[in-house]
Each structure stands twice: as structure tokens, then as C-alpha cells.
Short mmCIF file of C-alpha atoms in Angstrom, two decimals:
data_model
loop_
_atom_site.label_atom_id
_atom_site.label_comp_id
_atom_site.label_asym_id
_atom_site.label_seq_id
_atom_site.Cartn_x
_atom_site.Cartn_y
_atom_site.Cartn_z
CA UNK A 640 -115.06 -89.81 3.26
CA UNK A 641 -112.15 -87.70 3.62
CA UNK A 642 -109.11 -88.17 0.77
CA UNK A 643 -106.01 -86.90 3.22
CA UNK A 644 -106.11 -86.99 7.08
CA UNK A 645 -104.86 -84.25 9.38
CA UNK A 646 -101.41 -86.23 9.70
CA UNK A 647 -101.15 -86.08 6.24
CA UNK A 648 -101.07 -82.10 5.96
CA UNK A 649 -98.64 -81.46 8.82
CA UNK A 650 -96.51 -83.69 7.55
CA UNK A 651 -96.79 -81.69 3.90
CA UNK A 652 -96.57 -78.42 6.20
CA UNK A 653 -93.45 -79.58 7.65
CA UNK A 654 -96.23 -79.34 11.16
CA UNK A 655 -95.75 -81.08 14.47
CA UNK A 656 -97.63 -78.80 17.11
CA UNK A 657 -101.50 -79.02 17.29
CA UNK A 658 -102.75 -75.68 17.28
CA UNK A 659 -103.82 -75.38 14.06
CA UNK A 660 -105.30 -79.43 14.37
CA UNK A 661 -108.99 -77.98 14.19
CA UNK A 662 -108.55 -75.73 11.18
CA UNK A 663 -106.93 -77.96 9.43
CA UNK A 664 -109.46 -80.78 10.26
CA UNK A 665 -111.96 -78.23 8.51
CA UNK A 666 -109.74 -77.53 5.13
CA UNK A 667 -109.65 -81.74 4.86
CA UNK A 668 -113.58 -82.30 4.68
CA UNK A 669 -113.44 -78.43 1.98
CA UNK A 670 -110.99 -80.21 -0.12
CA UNK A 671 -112.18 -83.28 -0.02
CA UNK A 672 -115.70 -81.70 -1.13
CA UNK A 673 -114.28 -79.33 -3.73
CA UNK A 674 -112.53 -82.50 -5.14
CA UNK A 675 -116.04 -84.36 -4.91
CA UNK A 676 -117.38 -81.50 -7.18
CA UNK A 677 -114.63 -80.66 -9.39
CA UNK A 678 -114.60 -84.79 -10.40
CA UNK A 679 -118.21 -85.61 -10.65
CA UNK A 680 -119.34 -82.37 -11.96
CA UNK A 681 -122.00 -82.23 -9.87
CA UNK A 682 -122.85 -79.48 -6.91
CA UNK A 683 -124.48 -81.79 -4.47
CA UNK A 684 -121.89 -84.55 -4.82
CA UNK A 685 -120.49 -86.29 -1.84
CA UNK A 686 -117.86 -89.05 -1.21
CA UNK A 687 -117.09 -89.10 -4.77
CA UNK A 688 -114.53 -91.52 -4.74
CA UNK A 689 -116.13 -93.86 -1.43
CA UNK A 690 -116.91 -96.98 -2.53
CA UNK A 691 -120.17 -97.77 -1.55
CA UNK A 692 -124.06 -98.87 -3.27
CA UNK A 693 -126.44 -96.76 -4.54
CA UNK A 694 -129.50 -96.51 -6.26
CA UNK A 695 -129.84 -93.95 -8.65
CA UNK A 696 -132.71 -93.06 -11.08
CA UNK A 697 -130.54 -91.06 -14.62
CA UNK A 698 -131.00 -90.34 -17.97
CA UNK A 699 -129.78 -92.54 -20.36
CA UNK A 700 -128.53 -92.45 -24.20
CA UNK A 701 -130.30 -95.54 -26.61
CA UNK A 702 -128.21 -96.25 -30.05
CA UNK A 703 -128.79 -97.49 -33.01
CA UNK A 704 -128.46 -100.90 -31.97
CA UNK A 705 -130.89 -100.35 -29.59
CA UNK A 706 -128.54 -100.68 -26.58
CA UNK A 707 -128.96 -98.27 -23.27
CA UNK A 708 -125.93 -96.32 -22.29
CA UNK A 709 -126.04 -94.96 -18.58
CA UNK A 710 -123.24 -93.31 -16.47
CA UNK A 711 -123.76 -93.66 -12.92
CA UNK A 712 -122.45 -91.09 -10.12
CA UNK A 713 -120.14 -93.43 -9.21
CA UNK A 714 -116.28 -94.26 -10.87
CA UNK A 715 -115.53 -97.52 -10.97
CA UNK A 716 -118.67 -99.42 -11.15
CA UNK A 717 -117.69 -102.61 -9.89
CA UNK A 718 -121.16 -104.81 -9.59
CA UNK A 719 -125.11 -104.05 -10.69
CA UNK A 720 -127.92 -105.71 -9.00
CA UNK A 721 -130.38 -104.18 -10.76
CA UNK A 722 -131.46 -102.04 -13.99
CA UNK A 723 -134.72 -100.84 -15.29
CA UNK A 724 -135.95 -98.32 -17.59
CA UNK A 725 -139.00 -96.68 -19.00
CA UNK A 726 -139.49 -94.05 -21.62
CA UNK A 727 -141.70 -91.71 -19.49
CA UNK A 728 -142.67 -91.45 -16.17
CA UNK A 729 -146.24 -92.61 -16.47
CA UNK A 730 -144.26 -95.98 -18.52
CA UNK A 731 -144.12 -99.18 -15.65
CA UNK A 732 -140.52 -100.13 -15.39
CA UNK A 733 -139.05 -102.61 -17.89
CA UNK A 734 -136.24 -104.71 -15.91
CA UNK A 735 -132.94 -105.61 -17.47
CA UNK A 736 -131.62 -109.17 -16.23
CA UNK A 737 -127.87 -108.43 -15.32
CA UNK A 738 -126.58 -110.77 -17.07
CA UNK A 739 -127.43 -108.87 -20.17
CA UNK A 740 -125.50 -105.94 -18.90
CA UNK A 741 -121.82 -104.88 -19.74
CA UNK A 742 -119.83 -102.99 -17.32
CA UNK A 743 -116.65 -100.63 -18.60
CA UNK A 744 -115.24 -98.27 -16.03
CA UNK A 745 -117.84 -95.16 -15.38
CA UNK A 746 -120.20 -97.10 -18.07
CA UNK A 747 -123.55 -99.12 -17.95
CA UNK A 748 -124.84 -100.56 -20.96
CA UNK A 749 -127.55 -102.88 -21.28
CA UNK A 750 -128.52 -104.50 -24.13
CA UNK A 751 -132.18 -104.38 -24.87
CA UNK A 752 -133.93 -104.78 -28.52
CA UNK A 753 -135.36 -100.92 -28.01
CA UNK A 754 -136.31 -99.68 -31.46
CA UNK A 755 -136.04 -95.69 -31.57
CA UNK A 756 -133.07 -93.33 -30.72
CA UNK A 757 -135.61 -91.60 -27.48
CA UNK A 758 -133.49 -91.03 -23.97
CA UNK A 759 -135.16 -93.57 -21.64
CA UNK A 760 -134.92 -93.07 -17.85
CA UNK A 761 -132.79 -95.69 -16.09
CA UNK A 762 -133.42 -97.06 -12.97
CA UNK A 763 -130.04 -98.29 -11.54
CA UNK A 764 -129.06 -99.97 -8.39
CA UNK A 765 -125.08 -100.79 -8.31
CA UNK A 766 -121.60 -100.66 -6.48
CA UNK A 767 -119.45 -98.49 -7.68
CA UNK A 768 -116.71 -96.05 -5.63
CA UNK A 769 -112.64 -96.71 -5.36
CA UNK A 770 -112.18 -98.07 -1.42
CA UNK A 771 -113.95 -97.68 1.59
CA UNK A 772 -110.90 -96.37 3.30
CA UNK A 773 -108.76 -93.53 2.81
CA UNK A 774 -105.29 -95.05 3.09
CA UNK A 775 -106.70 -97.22 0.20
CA UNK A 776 -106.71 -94.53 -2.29
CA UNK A 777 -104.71 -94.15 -4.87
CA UNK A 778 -101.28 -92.20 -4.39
CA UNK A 779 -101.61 -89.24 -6.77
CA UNK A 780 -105.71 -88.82 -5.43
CA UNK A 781 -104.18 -88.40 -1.48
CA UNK A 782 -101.29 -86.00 -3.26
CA UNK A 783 -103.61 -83.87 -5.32
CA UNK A 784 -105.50 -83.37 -1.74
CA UNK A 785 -102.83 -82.70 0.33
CA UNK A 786 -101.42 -80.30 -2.26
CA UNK A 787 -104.79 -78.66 -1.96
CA UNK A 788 -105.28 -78.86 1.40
CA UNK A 789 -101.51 -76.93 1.99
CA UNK A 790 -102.32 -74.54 -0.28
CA UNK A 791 -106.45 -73.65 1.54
CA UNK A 792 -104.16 -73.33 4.72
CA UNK A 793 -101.97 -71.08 3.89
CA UNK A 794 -104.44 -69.18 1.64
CA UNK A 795 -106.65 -68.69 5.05
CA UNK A 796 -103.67 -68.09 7.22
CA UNK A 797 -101.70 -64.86 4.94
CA UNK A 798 -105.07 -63.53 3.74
CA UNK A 799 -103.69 -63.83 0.12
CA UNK A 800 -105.67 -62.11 -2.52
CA UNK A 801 -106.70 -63.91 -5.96
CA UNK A 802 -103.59 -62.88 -7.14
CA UNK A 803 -100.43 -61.31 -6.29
CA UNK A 804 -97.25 -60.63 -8.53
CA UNK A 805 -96.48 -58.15 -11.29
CA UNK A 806 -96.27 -59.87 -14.64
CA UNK A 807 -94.06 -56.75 -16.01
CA UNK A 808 -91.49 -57.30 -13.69
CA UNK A 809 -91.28 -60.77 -14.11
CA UNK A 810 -92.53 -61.72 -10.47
CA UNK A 811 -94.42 -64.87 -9.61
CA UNK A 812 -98.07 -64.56 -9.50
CA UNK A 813 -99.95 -66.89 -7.64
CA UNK A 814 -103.63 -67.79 -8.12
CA UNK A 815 -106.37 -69.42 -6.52
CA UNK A 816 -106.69 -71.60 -9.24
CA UNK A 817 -106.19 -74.95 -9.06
CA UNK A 818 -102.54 -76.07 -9.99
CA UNK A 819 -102.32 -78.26 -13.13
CA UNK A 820 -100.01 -80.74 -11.41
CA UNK A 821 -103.26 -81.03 -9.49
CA UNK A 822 -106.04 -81.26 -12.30
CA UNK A 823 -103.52 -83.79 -14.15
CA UNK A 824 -103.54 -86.19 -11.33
CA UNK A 825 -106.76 -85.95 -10.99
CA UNK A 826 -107.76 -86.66 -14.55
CA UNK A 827 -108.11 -90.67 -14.68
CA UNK A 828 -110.69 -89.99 -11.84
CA UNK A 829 -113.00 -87.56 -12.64
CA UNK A 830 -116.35 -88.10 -14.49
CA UNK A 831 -116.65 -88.14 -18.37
CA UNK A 832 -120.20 -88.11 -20.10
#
């Protein structure tokens, strides 16, 4: 899943011939990855923020209560339909029932009577994700990536260094870094552990 559209960043560029349609198909799916990575903190994420289910096999955290504490890849977990976990993996799965499961945002916990503080392995099958569409996303995500996606095109079209400016002078220097207009809007959405 893509988080702008072509549309979207020629109307940003101020755009209405197609030359440049293919290119900037290209900079859409590299934004829309780089934002996949930069939120989940994860490499070999994909569709991030597509809402979709998944089964997943993660670490998680027991407390003193004897509670398991998991964060799926996913934001948003909206449903579970199934959790296990085992200690090691030569341990047989110990299933959860759902109903003694408590969902809150980016957070499974399931409450077990596990005596012990050990990190169990978790076994998680769920729906999690924003929308299944990209004109369903939220305002500031399709912002942040046309912001980004501006900025990758113009970066590949003037050949622009890392940075340019002279700070003595009191000249704008521009980075490759991300913008923090950018990194603030993305903030609600990206994965906390």
C-alpha cells in the first residue's frame, strides 16, 4: 500500500504534464517504504499502516502479575483470533482464550496466572493496520508523504548534495534529513516498545 498517489504529488508540485508520471510513481512506493521503516522500526517492514491480518510469532514481556505484554507489527490492533505462548521452543503452545485478552492501541496483553518474570514467546494471530485504502488515511499521514515525496523529487531532479548553505553567512542550509513538521505528524503513528 502506497500512502499518496501520483495525483497527489503533482498537485503538491504545482504538476499537470506527465512526463515525469513514471518517476514519480517510483518516489511514491520509496516514501511510502521509508515511512514503513522509519514508523515500525523495522528494515523489512511493509504496508505499515495497511490494515490487514497477520500472524506473527514475537517476544513478549510477563509482569509481576503474571500478565503477557506483546506488541504486534501492526498499529491499531483492532481484533485477535488467536494467542499462544510458550517459554522455549521445545515448550508445546499454551493457548490464551480471547476473551481473556485486553486490547489498547499497539498493545496485547493477556492475562494468564504465569508465575516468574521469564520473556515467553507469543504466538499471535490478529487484525491490526489503519484502512485498506489510501484515501482512507489519515490527513497529516498522506501530508507527511507528499511532503516527502516533493522533496525525493526534487532531490533526484537538481542533484542536491546532503547539504548546501553557509551557516556564516546566514544562508539556508538544506538537508536530507527528514523535516520535523514531518516526524511530528508522524508521531501518533509510529511504533513504541
Amino acid at each position: 500500500m502506497d500512502y499518496t498517489t501520483v495525483a497527489r504529488v503533482k498537485l503538491a508540485l504545482g504538476a499537470s504534464e506527465e512526463t515525469d508520471d513514471s518517476l514519480l510513481g517510483s518516489i511514491v512506493v520509496s516514501v511510502s517504504r521509508a515511512m514503513d521503516r522509519m514508523l515500525s522500526g523495522r528494515a523489512d517492514c511493509s504496508n505499515y499502516l495497511q490494515s490487514e491480518s497477520k500472524t506473527e510469532t514475537l517476544r513478549g514481556r510477563v509482569d509481576k502479575d503474571g500478565r503477557i505484554l506483546c506488541h504486534p507489527l501492526k498499529p491499531r490492533i483492532s481484533s485477535v483470533a488467536s494467542f499462544a505462548y510458550r517459554a522455549t521452543p521445545l515448550d508445546s503452545w499454551q493457548s490464551v482464550d480471547v476473551n481473556r485478552l485486553s486490547i489498547s492501541g499497539y498493545a496485547v496483553t493477556a492475562f494468564t496466572s504465569l508465575t516468574g518474570r521469564d520473556p515467553q514467546f507469543v504466538q499471535i494471530t490478529y487484525t491490526g493496520g489503519l484502512t485498506a485504502a489510501v484515501a482512507d488515511l489519515p490527513a497529516d499521514i498522506l501530508d507527511a508523504a507528499d511532503i516527502l515525496a516533493v522533496r525525493f523529487y526534487r532531490e533526484i531532479k537538481s542533484g542536491l548534495g546532503d547539504a548546501i548553505g553557509l551557516a556564516e553567512t546566514g544562508e539556508m542550509i538544506y538537508t536530507k534529513a527528514w523535516p520535523v513538521r514531518v516526524l511530528e505528524m508522524l508521531a501518533p503513528y509510529k511504533r513504541k516498545i
